[in-house]
């Protein structure tokens, strides 16, 4: 495992590199020194408090990690399949880390090569998907990790009900041995069910919100079950944390990133944030980042109650695949995007392209090179083409994709978002905009509780939809 720092190359954001009409002046960054210092001090002085519990996860989980590793070992011995039931922050991290750190066709490997249970994360309530899962797993040999901080999320709890019913039919009294609950220690229904039925149980600290929870048991247990080195992930997070202590913008990578995102959005009309890893292993890191940015920064009010509508729209993209889908727009469409490429310096495998096709020079030149060289050449080509047209792009450099660098990357993104919340003076840790649709959907389902009945009346009184508008 290469244990080196990830690096961020900002060249192609800067005015003296991509042109004064398009780039950021370093003096604009320097002008944010005071705001940045306040942002850092607000985070550092509140570490571990309020919703900043995630800042301490790299340091305060020795005992929990021991317990996770022991439980993971038992699960690996007892079960052939491990299924996470969860959604949003309770699912995107486990998906992203599994994709990043395990074989890209993990589930398809033979048992000896996989060396752990098959792994699925059910983060939707599409009925066909649930039926499809039940078609391919044997619940008798499956462990289900129900993850819900609130312990009452409808999507997760409906899955829980379906699965417990299936388990009771399949294994009778032993059904509860197939469930691990990961939830808040005091609040919600899941904790009550867990205690009542004696499930294996892990806690999500009260001060850790869903999208900041990958480095607590939410992410660590599924990762450990699939053989991922969770201690190295936490070590990587600590290494990044050590780099994110300084008040000085240019010495703190996450603070610099937050300042850049603030400047380009507020002063340059850059409202879209594209995350484009050049590695399949990182494609779901882009998904995870999408939620982190959207739910944290997409807000309509500051902490002092001032009306605002802030937040870049995150876009997930995959290099090189999306060069053949989205790059045309990035290069020639509106000047409204900050594009982050992720480069992997050392892939975990080398795939050489053999010589051949000599009669076709435009093909044969590829012979003797490797896919490793080709993917990096294409990333460089994209960065060059974007920069030539004044399109803001930066590159995160991963020395290798491994548990240590992924720990750094996750922590870096989380810290960036926390700083950005401070710069905007918004609450980056709530998600009130998600509530309205949740309450409305419960009202549609006829939930008898008072707030849903009121919502149902409100919905009925709303402007009538017209059939004329449906063709
Ligand atoms: O980031 C968040 O807080 C949300 O995305 C939650 O993770 C998501 O809504 C699931 O919530 P819960 O874990 O309570 O089931």
Coordinates of C-alpha atoms and ligand atoms in Angstrom, one line a residue:
X1 CA 0.0 0.0 0.0
X2 CA 1.5 3.4 -1.0
X3 CA 1.1 5.6 2.0
X4 CA 1.6 9.1 0.4
X5 CA -0.4 12.3 0.6
X6 CA -3.0 13.0 -2.0
X7 CA -2.3 16.3 -3.8
X8 CA -4.4 18.9 -5.5
X9 CA -3.2 20.6 -8.6
X10 CA -4.8 24.0 -9.0
X11 CA -2.9 25.3 -12.0
X12 CA -5.8 25.3 -14.4
X13 CA -7.9 27.4 -12.1
X14 CA -5.5 30.3 -12.0
X15 CA -5.7 33.4 -14.1
X16 CA -1.9 33.5 -14.8
X17 CA -2.3 30.0 -16.3
X18 CA -5.6 29.9 -18.1
X19 CA -6.1 33.6 -18.8
X20 CA -7.2 36.6 -16.9
X21 CA -10.7 36.5 -18.5
X22 CA -11.4 33.1 -17.0
X23 CA -9.1 32.2 -14.1
X24 CA -8.9 33.2 -10.4
X25 CA -6.4 35.8 -9.4
X26 CA -4.3 34.6 -6.5
X27 CA -5.0 38.0 -4.9
X28 CA -8.7 37.1 -4.8
X29 CA -7.8 34.1 -2.7
X30 CA -5.6 36.2 -0.5
X31 CA -8.4 38.7 0.0
X32 CA -10.4 35.9 1.6
X33 CA -7.8 35.4 4.4
X34 CA -9.8 36.8 7.2
X35 CA -13.0 35.0 6.3
X36 CA -11.0 31.8 5.8
X37 CA -9.3 32.2 9.2
X38 CA -12.7 32.7 10.9
X39 CA -14.0 29.6 9.1
X40 CA -11.1 27.5 10.3
X41 CA -11.3 28.8 13.8
X42 CA -15.0 28.0 14.0
X43 CA -14.4 24.4 12.9
X44 CA -11.3 23.8 15.0
X45 CA -12.8 25.3 18.2
X46 CA -15.9 23.2 17.8
X47 CA -14.3 19.9 16.9
X48 CA -16.4 17.0 18.1
X49 CA -19.3 19.3 19.2
X50 CA -22.7 19.9 17.7
X51 CA -22.6 18.2 14.2
X52 CA -18.8 18.1 14.1
X53 CA -18.5 14.7 15.7
X54 CA -17.1 13.4 12.4
X55 CA -13.9 15.4 12.9
X56 CA -13.0 13.1 15.9
X57 CA -13.8 9.8 14.3
X58 CA -10.3 9.2 13.1
X59 CA -9.1 9.4 16.7
X60 CA -11.8 8.1 19.1
X61 CA -12.8 4.7 17.8
X62 CA -10.1 2.2 18.9
X63 CA -12.5 0.1 20.9
X64 CA -15.2 0.4 18.3
X65 CA -12.8 -0.7 15.6
X66 CA -11.9 -3.8 17.6
X67 CA -15.5 -4.6 18.0
X68 CA -16.2 -4.0 14.3
X69 CA -13.3 -6.3 13.2
X70 CA -14.5 -9.0 15.5
X71 CA -18.1 -8.8 14.3
X72 CA -16.9 -8.6 10.7
X73 CA -14.8 -11.8 11.2
X74 CA -17.9 -13.6 12.6
X75 CA -20.1 -12.4 9.7
X76 CA -17.4 -13.5 7.2
X77 CA -17.4 -17.0 8.8
X78 CA -21.2 -17.4 9.1
X79 CA -22.7 -15.8 6.0
X80 CA -22.3 -16.0 2.3
X81 CA -23.9 -12.7 1.5
X82 CA -24.0 -9.3 3.3
X83 CA -26.7 -6.8 2.4
X84 CA -26.8 -3.2 3.6
X85 CA -30.3 -1.7 3.9
X86 CA -30.0 2.1 4.0
X87 CA -30.3 5.2 1.9
X88 CA -28.5 8.5 1.4
X89 CA -25.7 9.0 3.9
X90 CA -26.4 5.5 5.2
X91 CA -25.6 3.9 1.9
X92 CA -23.5 6.1 -0.4
X93 CA -20.4 5.8 1.7
X94 CA -20.4 1.9 1.9
X95 CA -21.1 1.8 -1.9
X96 CA -18.3 4.2 -2.7
X97 CA -15.7 2.6 -0.5
X98 CA -16.5 -1.0 -1.6
X99 CA -16.1 0.1 -5.3
X100 CA -12.9 2.0 -4.6
X101 CA -11.1 -0.7 -2.5
X102 CA -12.3 -4.0 -3.6
X103 CA -12.2 -5.9 -6.9
X104 CA -14.4 -4.2 -9.5
X105 CA -16.2 -7.5 -10.1
X106 CA -16.1 -8.5 -6.4
X107 CA -19.4 -10.3 -6.3
X108 CA -18.6 -12.3 -9.5
X109 CA -15.3 -13.6 -8.1
X110 CA -15.3 -17.3 -7.0
X111 CA -15.5 -17.8 -3.2
X112 CA -11.7 -18.4 -2.7
X113 CA -10.7 -15.3 -4.6
X114 CA -13.4 -13.1 -3.0
X115 CA -12.5 -14.2 0.5
X116 CA -15.6 -12.7 2.0
X117 CA -19.4 -12.6 1.6
X118 CA -21.0 -11.2 -1.5
X119 CA -22.0 -7.5 -0.9
X120 CA -25.1 -5.6 -1.9
X121 CA -26.3 -2.2 -0.9
X122 CA -30.1 -1.7 -1.4
X123 CA -30.5 2.1 -1.4
X124 CA -33.8 2.3 -3.2
X125 CA -37.4 1.0 -2.9
X126 CA -37.9 0.1 -6.5
X127 CA -40.1 -3.0 -6.1
X128 CA -38.4 -4.7 -9.0
X129 CA -35.0 -4.2 -7.3
X130 CA -36.2 -5.8 -4.1
X131 CA -37.7 -8.7 -6.0
X132 CA -34.4 -9.1 -8.0
X133 CA -32.4 -9.2 -4.8
X134 CA -34.6 -11.8 -3.3
X135 CA -34.2 -13.8 -6.5
X136 CA -30.4 -14.0 -6.2
X137 CA -29.7 -14.2 -2.5
X138 CA -30.5 -17.0 -0.1
X139 CA -31.7 -15.2 3.0
X140 CA -30.8 -18.3 5.1
X141 CA -27.1 -17.5 4.5
X142 CA -27.4 -13.7 4.4
X143 CA -26.6 -11.1 7.0
X144 CA -28.6 -7.8 6.7
X145 CA -27.1 -4.6 8.1
X146 CA -29.9 -2.2 8.6
X147 CA -28.4 1.3 8.8
X148 CA -30.5 4.3 9.8
X149 CA -29.4 7.2 12.0
X150 CA -33.0 8.3 12.6
X151 CA -34.2 4.8 12.9
X152 CA -37.4 5.7 11.1
X153 CA -36.6 6.4 7.4
X154 CA -39.5 5.0 5.5
X155 CA -37.4 3.5 2.7
X156 CA -35.1 1.6 5.1
X157 CA -37.8 0.6 7.5
X158 CA -40.0 -0.8 4.7
X159 CA -37.0 -2.9 3.5
X160 CA -36.5 -4.0 7.1
X161 CA -40.1 -5.2 7.3
X162 CA -39.8 -7.1 4.0
X163 CA -36.6 -8.7 5.0
X164 CA -37.6 -9.7 8.5
X165 CA -40.7 -11.3 7.1
X166 CA -38.6 -13.2 4.6
X167 CA -36.2 -14.2 7.4
X168 CA -38.9 -15.4 9.8
X169 CA -40.3 -17.6 7.0
X170 CA -36.9 -19.0 6.1
X171 CA -35.2 -19.5 9.5
X172 CA -37.9 -19.1 12.1
X173 CA -36.7 -18.1 15.6
X174 CA -33.2 -17.5 14.4
X175 CA -34.2 -14.6 12.2
X176 CA -32.7 -11.9 14.5
X177 CA -29.2 -13.5 14.3
X178 CA -29.2 -12.4 10.6
X179 CA -29.5 -8.7 11.4
X180 CA -27.0 -6.1 12.5
X181 CA -28.5 -2.7 13.3
X182 CA -26.5 0.5 13.0
X183 CA -28.4 3.5 14.4
X184 CA -28.5 6.2 17.0
X185 CA -28.1 5.1 20.6
X186 CA -31.2 6.8 21.9
X187 CA -33.5 7.9 19.2
X188 CA -35.8 6.3 16.7
X189 CA -37.5 3.0 16.3
X190 CA -34.6 0.9 15.1
X191 CA -32.8 1.1 18.4
X192 CA -35.9 -0.2 20.2
X193 CA -36.3 -3.0 17.7
X194 CA -32.6 -3.9 18.1
X195 CA -32.8 -4.1 21.8
X196 CA -36.1 -5.9 21.8
X197 CA -34.8 -8.6 19.4
X198 CA -31.2 -8.6 20.6
X199 CA -29.7 -7.7 17.2
X200 CA -26.0 -7.1 16.9
X201 CA -25.8 -3.4 17.3
X202 CA -23.5 -0.5 16.4
X203 CA -24.1 3.1 17.2
X204 CA -23.9 6.2 15.0
X205 CA -22.7 9.0 17.3
X206 CA -25.3 11.7 17.9
X207 CA -22.9 14.3 16.6
X208 CA -22.3 12.6 13.2
X209 CA -24.9 13.3 10.5
X210 CA -25.7 10.8 7.7
X211 CA -23.5 12.1 4.9
X212 CA -20.6 12.6 7.3
X213 CA -20.8 9.0 8.7
X214 CA -18.7 6.9 6.4
X215 CA -15.8 6.8 8.9
X216 CA -18.0 5.5 11.8
X217 CA -19.7 2.0 12.0
X218 CA -22.0 3.0 9.1
X219 CA -19.1 2.6 6.7
X220 CA -16.5 0.8 8.7
X221 CA -18.5 -2.4 9.4
X222 CA -19.5 -3.1 5.7
X223 CA -15.9 -2.3 4.7
X224 CA -14.4 -4.6 7.3
X225 CA -16.9 -7.4 6.3
X226 CA -15.5 -7.2 2.8
X227 CA -11.9 -7.3 4.0
X228 CA -11.0 -3.6 3.7
X229 CA -8.3 -2.3 6.0
X230 CA -10.4 0.1 8.0
X231 CA -7.5 1.1 10.3
X232 CA -5.7 2.4 7.2
X233 CA -8.8 4.4 6.2
X234 CA -8.8 6.1 9.6
X235 CA -5.0 6.7 9.5
X236 CA -5.5 8.4 6.1
X237 CA -8.2 10.6 7.5
X238 CA -5.9 11.6 10.4
X239 CA -3.1 12.4 7.9
X240 CA -5.5 14.7 6.0
X241 CA -6.8 16.2 9.2
X242 CA -3.2 17.2 10.2
X243 CA -3.0 19.1 6.9
X244 CA -6.3 20.9 7.5
X245 CA -5.4 22.7 10.7
X246 CA -3.8 25.9 9.5
X247 CA -5.6 29.2 9.3
X248 CA -3.5 30.1 6.3
X249 CA -5.4 29.3 3.1
X250 CA -2.4 28.2 1.1
X251 CA -1.3 25.7 3.8
X252 CA -4.7 24.0 4.3
X253 CA -5.9 22.1 1.2
X254 CA -9.6 21.9 2.3
X255 CA -9.7 25.6 3.3
X256 CA -8.2 26.5 -0.1
X257 CA -10.7 24.3 -1.9
X258 CA -13.6 25.9 0.0
X259 CA -12.3 29.4 -0.7
X260 CA -12.0 28.5 -4.4
X261 CA -15.5 27.1 -4.6
X262 CA -16.8 30.2 -2.8
X263 CA -15.0 32.6 -5.1
X264 CA -16.0 30.9 -8.4
X265 CA -19.6 30.6 -7.3
X266 CA -20.2 34.0 -5.8
X267 CA -18.1 36.1 -8.1
X268 CA -17.8 34.2 -11.3
X269 CA -21.2 32.6 -11.8
X270 CA -19.8 29.0 -11.7
X271 CA -22.8 27.1 -10.4
X272 CA -22.0 23.6 -11.4
X273 CA -19.5 21.3 -9.7
X274 CA -18.3 18.4 -11.9
X275 CA -16.5 15.5 -10.2
X276 CA -14.7 13.4 -12.8
X277 CA -12.5 10.6 -11.6
X278 CA -10.4 8.9 -14.2
X279 CA -10.8 5.5 -12.5
X280 CA -13.8 3.2 -12.4
X281 CA -12.9 2.5 -8.8
X282 CA -13.7 6.1 -7.9
X283 CA -17.0 6.5 -9.8
X284 CA -19.1 6.1 -6.7
X285 CA -16.9 8.5 -4.7
X286 CA -18.4 11.0 -7.2
X287 CA -21.9 9.9 -6.2
X288 CA -21.0 10.2 -2.5
X289 CA -19.5 13.7 -3.1
X290 CA -22.7 14.7 -5.0
X291 CA -24.8 14.1 -1.9
X292 CA -22.3 15.7 0.4
X293 CA -22.2 18.9 -1.6
X294 CA -25.9 19.1 -2.5
X295 CA -27.5 18.3 0.8
X296 CA -24.9 20.3 2.8
X297 CA -24.6 23.5 0.8
X298 CA -27.9 23.7 -1.1
X299 CA -29.7 26.1 1.3
X300 CA -32.1 29.0 1.2
X301 CA -31.3 30.7 4.5
X302 CA -28.2 31.7 6.5
X303 CA -27.8 30.8 10.1
X304 CA -28.9 34.3 10.9
X305 CA -32.1 33.9 8.9
X306 CA -31.1 35.9 5.8
X307 CA -32.7 34.6 2.7
X308 CA -30.2 33.2 0.2
X309 CA -30.3 30.4 -2.4
X310 CA -26.8 29.0 -2.4
X311 CA -25.1 25.8 -3.5
X312 CA -23.4 24.5 -6.7
X313 CA -25.2 21.7 -8.5
X314 CA -23.0 18.6 -8.4
X315 CA -22.5 16.5 -11.4
X316 CA -21.0 13.1 -11.5
X317 CA -18.9 12.2 -14.4
X318 CA -16.5 9.4 -15.3
X319 CA -13.2 9.7 -17.2
X320 CA -12.8 8.6 -19.9
X321 CA -16.3 7.3 -20.5
X322 CA -18.0 10.7 -20.2
X323 CA -15.5 12.3 -22.6
X324 CA -17.7 10.6 -25.1
X325 CA -20.9 12.0 -23.5
X326 CA -20.4 15.2 -21.5
X327 CA -17.1 16.7 -22.6
X328 CA -18.4 18.5 -25.6
X329 CA -20.7 20.5 -23.2
X330 CA -17.8 21.1 -20.8
X331 CA -15.6 22.5 -23.5
X332 CA -18.1 24.5 -25.5
X333 CA -21.2 25.0 -23.4
X334 CA -21.8 27.8 -20.8
X335 CA -18.9 28.9 -18.6
X336 CA -20.6 27.7 -15.5
X337 CA -18.6 24.7 -14.3
X338 CA -15.8 23.9 -11.9
X339 CA -14.4 20.6 -13.1
X340 CA -12.4 18.4 -10.7
X341 CA -10.5 15.6 -12.4
X342 CA -9.1 12.8 -10.3
X343 CA -5.9 11.2 -11.5
X344 CA -4.5 7.9 -10.2
X345 CA -0.7 7.8 -10.4
X346 CA -0.4 4.1 -9.8
X347 CA -3.2 1.8 -10.8
X348 CA -3.2 -1.5 -8.9
X349 CA -2.7 -3.4 -12.2
X350 CA -0.8 -2.8 -15.4
X351 CA -2.7 -3.6 -18.6
X352 CA -0.4 -3.6 -21.6
X353 CA -1.7 -3.1 -25.2
X354 CA 0.0 -5.6 -27.4
X355 CA 1.6 -4.7 -30.8
X356 CA -0.5 -5.4 -33.8
X357 CA -2.7 -3.9 -36.6
X358 CA 0.5 -2.8 -38.3
X359 CA -1.3 -2.0 -41.5
X360 CA -3.4 0.6 -39.7
X361 CA -0.9 3.3 -38.3
X362 CA -3.6 5.2 -36.5
X363 CA -4.4 2.0 -34.5
X364 CA -0.9 0.4 -34.4
X365 CA 0.6 3.4 -32.5
X366 CA -1.2 2.2 -29.5
X367 CA 0.7 -1.1 -29.4
X368 CA 3.4 -1.3 -26.8
X369 CA 1.7 1.3 -24.6
X370 CA -0.6 0.4 -21.7
X371 CA -4.2 1.3 -20.7
X372 CA -2.5 2.9 -17.7
X373 CA -0.7 5.4 -20.1
X374 CA -3.7 5.8 -22.3
X375 CA -6.1 6.8 -19.5
X376 CA -3.6 9.3 -18.1
X377 CA -2.9 10.7 -21.6
X378 CA -6.6 11.2 -22.1
X379 CA -6.9 12.9 -18.7
X380 CA -4.1 15.2 -19.7
X381 CA -5.7 15.8 -23.0
X382 CA -8.9 16.8 -21.4
X383 CA -7.2 19.1 -18.9
X384 CA -5.4 20.8 -21.7
X385 CA -8.5 21.2 -23.9
X386 CA -10.5 22.6 -21.0
X387 CA -7.8 25.0 -20.0
X388 CA -7.2 26.2 -23.6
X389 CA -10.8 27.3 -23.7
X390 CA -10.6 28.9 -20.2
X391 CA -12.7 26.2 -18.5
X392 CA -11.9 26.0 -14.8
X393 CA -10.4 22.6 -14.0
X394 CA -8.3 21.2 -11.2
X395 CA -6.9 17.7 -10.6
X396 CA -6.8 15.7 -7.4
X397 CA -3.8 13.3 -7.6
X398 CA -4.2 10.0 -5.9
X399 CA -0.8 8.2 -5.5
X400 CA -2.8 5.0 -5.6
X401 CA -6.4 4.1 -4.7
X402 CA -6.0 2.4 -1.3
X403 CA -7.6 2.5 2.1
X404 CA -5.1 5.2 3.2
X405 CA -5.7 7.6 0.3
X406 CA -9.4 7.0 0.4
X407 CA -9.5 8.0 4.0
X408 CA -7.7 11.2 3.1
X409 CA -10.0 11.9 0.2
X410 CA -13.2 11.4 2.2
X411 CA -11.9 13.6 5.0
X412 CA -10.7 16.3 2.6
X413 CA -14.1 16.5 1.0
X414 CA -15.9 16.6 4.3
X415 CA -13.6 19.3 5.7
X416 CA -14.1 21.4 2.5
X417 CA -17.8 21.2 2.9
X418 CA -17.6 22.2 6.6
X419 CA -15.5 25.3 5.7
X420 CA -17.8 26.2 2.8
X421 CA -20.7 26.1 5.2
X422 CA -18.8 28.6 7.4
X423 CA -18.0 30.9 4.5
X424 CA -21.7 31.0 3.5
X425 CA -22.8 31.1 7.2
X426 CA -25.3 28.3 6.5
X427 CA -26.1 25.1 8.4
X428 CA -24.3 22.5 6.3
X429 CA -25.5 19.7 8.5
X430 CA -29.3 19.8 8.1
X431 CA -31.5 19.0 5.1
X432 CA -34.9 20.8 5.7
X433 CA -35.5 20.8 1.9
X434 CA -35.9 17.1 1.9
X435 CA -38.7 17.1 4.6
X436 CA -41.5 18.6 2.5
X437 CA -41.6 15.8 -0.1
X438 CA -41.2 13.2 2.7
X439 CA -44.2 14.5 4.6
X440 CA -46.2 14.8 1.4
X441 CA -45.5 11.2 0.4
X442 CA -46.6 10.0 3.9
X443 CA -49.8 12.0 3.4
X444 CA -50.3 10.3 0.0
X445 CA -50.0 6.9 1.8
X446 CA -52.7 7.9 4.2
X447 CA -50.6 8.1 7.4
X448 CA -53.1 9.0 10.2
X449 CA -50.7 11.1 12.3
X450 CA -51.8 14.7 12.6
X451 CA -49.0 16.4 10.6
X452 CA -49.6 14.1 7.6
X453 CA -53.4 14.6 7.8
X454 CA -52.8 18.3 7.7
X455 CA -50.5 17.9 4.7
X456 CA -53.1 15.7 2.9
X457 CA -55.7 18.5 3.3
X458 CA -53.2 21.1 2.1
X459 CA -52.4 18.9 -1.0
X460 CA -56.1 18.5 -1.8
X461 CA -56.6 22.3 -1.5
X462 CA -53.7 23.0 -3.9
X463 CA -54.3 24.1 -7.4
X464 CA -56.0 21.3 -9.4
X465 CA -53.8 19.7 -12.0
X466 CA -55.3 19.7 -15.5
X467 CA -55.7 16.7 -17.7
X468 CA -55.2 19.0 -20.7
X469 CA -51.5 19.2 -19.8
X470 CA -51.0 15.5 -20.1
X471 CA -50.7 14.2 -23.6
Ligands
LIG1 O1 -27.2 13.0 5.1 C1 -28.2 12.7 5.7 O2 -28.4 13.0 6.8 C2 -29.3 11.9 4.9 O3 -29.0 11.7 3.6 C3 -29.6 10.6 5.6 O4 -28.4 9.9 5.6 C4 -30.6 9.8 4.9 O5 -31.8 10.6 4.8 C5 -30.9 8.5 5.6 O6 -31.3 8.8 7.0 P1 -31.3 7.8 8.1 O7 -29.9 7.3 8.3 O8 -31.8 8.4 9.3 O9 -32.1 6.6 7.7

